[in-house]
PDB file of C-alpha atoms in Angstrom:
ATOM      1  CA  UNK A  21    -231.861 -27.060 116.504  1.00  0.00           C
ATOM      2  CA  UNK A  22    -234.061 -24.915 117.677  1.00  0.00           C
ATOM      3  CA  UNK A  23    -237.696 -23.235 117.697  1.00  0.00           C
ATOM      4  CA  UNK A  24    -238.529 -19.670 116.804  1.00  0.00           C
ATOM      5  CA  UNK A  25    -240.530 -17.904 119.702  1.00  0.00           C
ATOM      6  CA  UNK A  26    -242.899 -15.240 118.939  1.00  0.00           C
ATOM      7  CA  UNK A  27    -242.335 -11.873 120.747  1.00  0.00           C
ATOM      8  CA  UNK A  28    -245.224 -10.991 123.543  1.00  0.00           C
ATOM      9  CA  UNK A  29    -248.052  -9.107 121.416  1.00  0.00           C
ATOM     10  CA  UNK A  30    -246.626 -10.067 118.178  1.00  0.00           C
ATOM     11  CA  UNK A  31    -248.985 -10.478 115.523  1.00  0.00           C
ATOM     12  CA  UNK A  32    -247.703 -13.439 114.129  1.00  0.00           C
ATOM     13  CA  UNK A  33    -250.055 -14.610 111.395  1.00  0.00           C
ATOM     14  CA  UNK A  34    -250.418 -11.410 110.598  1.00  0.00           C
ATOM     15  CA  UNK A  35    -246.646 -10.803 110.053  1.00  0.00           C
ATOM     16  CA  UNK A  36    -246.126 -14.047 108.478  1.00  0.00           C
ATOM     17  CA  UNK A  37    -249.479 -13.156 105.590  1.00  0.00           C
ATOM     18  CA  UNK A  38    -247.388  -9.411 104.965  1.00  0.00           C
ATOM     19  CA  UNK A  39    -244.181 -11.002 104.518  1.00  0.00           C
ATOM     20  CA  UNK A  40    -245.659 -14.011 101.830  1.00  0.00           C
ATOM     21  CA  UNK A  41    -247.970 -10.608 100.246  1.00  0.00           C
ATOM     22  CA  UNK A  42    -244.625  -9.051  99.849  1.00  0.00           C
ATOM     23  CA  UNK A  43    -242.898 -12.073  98.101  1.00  0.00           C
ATOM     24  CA  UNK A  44    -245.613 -12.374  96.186  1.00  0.00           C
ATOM     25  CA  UNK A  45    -245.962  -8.965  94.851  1.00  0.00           C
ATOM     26  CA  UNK A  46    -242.479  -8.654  93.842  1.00  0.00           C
ATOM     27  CA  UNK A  47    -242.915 -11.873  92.237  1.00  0.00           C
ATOM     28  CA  UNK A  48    -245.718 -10.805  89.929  1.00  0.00           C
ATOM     29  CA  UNK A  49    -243.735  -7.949  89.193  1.00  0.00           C
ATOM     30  CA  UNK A  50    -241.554  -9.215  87.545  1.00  0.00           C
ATOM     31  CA  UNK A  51    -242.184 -13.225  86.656  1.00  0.00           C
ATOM     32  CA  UNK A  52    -239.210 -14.167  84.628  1.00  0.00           C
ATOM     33  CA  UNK A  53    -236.284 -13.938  86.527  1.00  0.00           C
ATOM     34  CA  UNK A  54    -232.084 -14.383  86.744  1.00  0.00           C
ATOM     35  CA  UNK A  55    -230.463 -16.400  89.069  1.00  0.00           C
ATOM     36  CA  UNK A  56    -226.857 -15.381  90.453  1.00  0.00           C
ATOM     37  CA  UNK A  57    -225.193 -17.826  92.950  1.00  0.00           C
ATOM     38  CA  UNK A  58    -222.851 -16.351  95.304  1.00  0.00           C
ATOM     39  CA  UNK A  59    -219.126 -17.521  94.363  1.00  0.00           C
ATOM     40  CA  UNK A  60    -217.990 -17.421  98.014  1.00  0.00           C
ATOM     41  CA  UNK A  61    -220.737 -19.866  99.197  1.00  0.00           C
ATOM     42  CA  UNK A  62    -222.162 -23.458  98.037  1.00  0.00           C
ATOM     43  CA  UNK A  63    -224.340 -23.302  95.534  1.00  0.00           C
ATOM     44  CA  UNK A  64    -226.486 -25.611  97.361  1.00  0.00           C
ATOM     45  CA  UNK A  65    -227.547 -25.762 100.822  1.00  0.00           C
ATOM     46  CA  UNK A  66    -227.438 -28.689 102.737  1.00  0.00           C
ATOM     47  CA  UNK A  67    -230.839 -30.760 101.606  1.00  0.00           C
ATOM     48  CA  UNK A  68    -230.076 -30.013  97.739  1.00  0.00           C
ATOM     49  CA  UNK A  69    -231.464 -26.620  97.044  1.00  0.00           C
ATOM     50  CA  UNK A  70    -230.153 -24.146  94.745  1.00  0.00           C
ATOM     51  CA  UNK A  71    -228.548 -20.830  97.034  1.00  0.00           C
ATOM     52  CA  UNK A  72    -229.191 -17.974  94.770  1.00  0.00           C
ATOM     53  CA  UNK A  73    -229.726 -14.072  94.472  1.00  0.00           C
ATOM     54  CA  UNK A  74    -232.982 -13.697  92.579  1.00  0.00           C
ATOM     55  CA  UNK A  75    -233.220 -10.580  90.373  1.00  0.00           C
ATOM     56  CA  UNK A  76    -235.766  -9.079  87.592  1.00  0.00           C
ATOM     57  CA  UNK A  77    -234.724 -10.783  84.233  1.00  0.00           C
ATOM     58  CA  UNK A  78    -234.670  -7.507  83.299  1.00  0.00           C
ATOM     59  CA  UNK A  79    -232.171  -6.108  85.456  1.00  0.00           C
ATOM     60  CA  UNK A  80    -232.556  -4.114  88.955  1.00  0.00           C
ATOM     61  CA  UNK A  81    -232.408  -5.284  92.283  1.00  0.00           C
ATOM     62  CA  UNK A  82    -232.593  -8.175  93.939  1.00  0.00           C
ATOM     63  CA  UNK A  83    -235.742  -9.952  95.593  1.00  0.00           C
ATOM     64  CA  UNK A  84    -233.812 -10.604  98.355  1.00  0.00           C
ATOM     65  CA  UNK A  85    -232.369  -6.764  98.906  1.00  0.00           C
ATOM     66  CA  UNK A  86    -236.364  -5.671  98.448  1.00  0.00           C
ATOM     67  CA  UNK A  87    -237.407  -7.873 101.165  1.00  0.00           C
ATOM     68  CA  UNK A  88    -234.843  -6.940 103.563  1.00  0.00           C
ATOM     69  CA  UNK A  89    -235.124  -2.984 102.528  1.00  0.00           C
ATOM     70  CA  UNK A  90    -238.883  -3.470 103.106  1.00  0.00           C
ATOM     71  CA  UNK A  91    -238.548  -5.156 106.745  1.00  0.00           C
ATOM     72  CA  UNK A  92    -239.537  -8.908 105.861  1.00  0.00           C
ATOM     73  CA  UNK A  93    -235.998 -10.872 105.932  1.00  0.00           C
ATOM     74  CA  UNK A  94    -232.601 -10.544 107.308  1.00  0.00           C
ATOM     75  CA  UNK A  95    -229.013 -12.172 106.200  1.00  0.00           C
ATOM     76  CA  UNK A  96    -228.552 -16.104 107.562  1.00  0.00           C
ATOM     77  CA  UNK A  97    -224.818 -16.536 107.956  1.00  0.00           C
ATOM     78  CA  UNK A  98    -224.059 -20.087 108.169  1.00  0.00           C
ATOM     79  CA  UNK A  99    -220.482 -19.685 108.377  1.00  0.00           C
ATOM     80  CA  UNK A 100    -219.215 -16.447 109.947  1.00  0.00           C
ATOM     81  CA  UNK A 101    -216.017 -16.286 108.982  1.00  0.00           C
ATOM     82  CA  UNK A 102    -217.176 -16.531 104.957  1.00  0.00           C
ATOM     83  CA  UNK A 103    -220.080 -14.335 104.617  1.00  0.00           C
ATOM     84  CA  UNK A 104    -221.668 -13.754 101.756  1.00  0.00           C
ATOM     85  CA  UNK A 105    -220.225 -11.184  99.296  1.00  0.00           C
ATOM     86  CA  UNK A 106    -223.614  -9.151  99.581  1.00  0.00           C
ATOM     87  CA  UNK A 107    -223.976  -9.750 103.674  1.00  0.00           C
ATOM     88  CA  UNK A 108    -223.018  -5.611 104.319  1.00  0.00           C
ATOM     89  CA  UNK A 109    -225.175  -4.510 101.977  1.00  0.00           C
ATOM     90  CA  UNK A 110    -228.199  -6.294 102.935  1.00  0.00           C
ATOM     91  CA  UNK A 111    -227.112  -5.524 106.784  1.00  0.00           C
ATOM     92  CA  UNK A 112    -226.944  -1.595 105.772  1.00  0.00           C
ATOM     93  CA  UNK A 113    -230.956  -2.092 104.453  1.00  0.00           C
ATOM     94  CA  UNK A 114    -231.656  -4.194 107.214  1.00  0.00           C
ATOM     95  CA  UNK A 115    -230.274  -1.391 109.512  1.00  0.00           C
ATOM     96  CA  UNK A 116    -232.241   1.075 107.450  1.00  0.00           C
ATOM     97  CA  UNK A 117    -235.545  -0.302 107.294  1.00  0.00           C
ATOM     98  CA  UNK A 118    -235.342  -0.714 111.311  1.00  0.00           C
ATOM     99  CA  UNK A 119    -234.909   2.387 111.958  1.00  0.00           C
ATOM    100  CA  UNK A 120    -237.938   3.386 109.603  1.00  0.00           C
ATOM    101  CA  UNK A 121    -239.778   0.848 111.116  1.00  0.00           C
ATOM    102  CA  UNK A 122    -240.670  -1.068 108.055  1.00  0.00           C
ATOM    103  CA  UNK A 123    -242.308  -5.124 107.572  1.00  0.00           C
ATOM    104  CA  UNK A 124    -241.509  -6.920 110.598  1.00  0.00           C
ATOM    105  CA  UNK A 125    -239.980  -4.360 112.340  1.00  0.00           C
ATOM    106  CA  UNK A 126    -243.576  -2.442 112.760  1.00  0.00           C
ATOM    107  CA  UNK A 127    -245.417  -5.349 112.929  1.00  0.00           C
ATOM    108  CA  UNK A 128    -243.495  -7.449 115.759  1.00  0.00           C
ATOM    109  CA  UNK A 129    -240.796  -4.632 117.097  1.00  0.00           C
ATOM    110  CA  UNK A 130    -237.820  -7.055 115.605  1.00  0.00           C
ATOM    111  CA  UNK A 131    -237.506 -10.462 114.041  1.00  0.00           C
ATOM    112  CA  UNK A 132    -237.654 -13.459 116.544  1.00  0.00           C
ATOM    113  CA  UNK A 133    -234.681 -15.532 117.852  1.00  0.00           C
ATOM    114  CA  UNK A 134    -233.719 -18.846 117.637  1.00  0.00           C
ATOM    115  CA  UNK A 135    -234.190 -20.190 121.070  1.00  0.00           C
ATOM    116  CA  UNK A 136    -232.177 -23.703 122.093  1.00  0.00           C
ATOM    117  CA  UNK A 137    -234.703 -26.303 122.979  1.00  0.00           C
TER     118      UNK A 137
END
């Protein structure tokens, strides 16, 4: 394991109450939803719970692609050599909201590492 270390100057609350507004917001957006699983990865994760794209019932993008366009989350690979069938496009957003300085990325300058204790 490790433990996430906050960036010198880094807001933290502060970044952690945008990113849960965000969520939220696209949440009440839209409250009944569809849930995809990727076919190249487990449908669970490792303590039981469900590894899913979540997107509008009504069709459009998902939560997960509006979070990482808007700055707030980034792909987890847990197994590089199998990523998950929509890792490039949520890197390409990722990419694109960094460079527009969006969510975390204007808040904190970056997303924090995973530091070995």
């Amino acid at each position: 394991g490790g433990a996430s270390r906050c960036r010198a100057g880094c807001p933290r609350p502060r970044a952690s109450r945008s990113a849960s507004s965000a969520s939220q917001a696209l949440a009440a957006v839209s409250p009944k939803v569809t849930l995809t699983t990727d076919p190249t990865q487990d449908r669970t994760d490792r303590y039981g719970r469900l590894l899913a794209y979540v997107a509008p019932a009504a069709g459009g993008e998902s939560f997960q692609a509006r979070l990482v366009a808007g700055g707030w989350a980034l792909v987890y690979r847990f197994n590089k050599t199998h990523p998950p069938q929509r890792a490039g496009q949520y890197d390409h957003l990722a990419s694109r909201a960094r460079a527009a300085d969006r969510g975390v990325w204007r808040l904190c300058g970056g997303f924090h590492k995973r530091l070995a204790r």
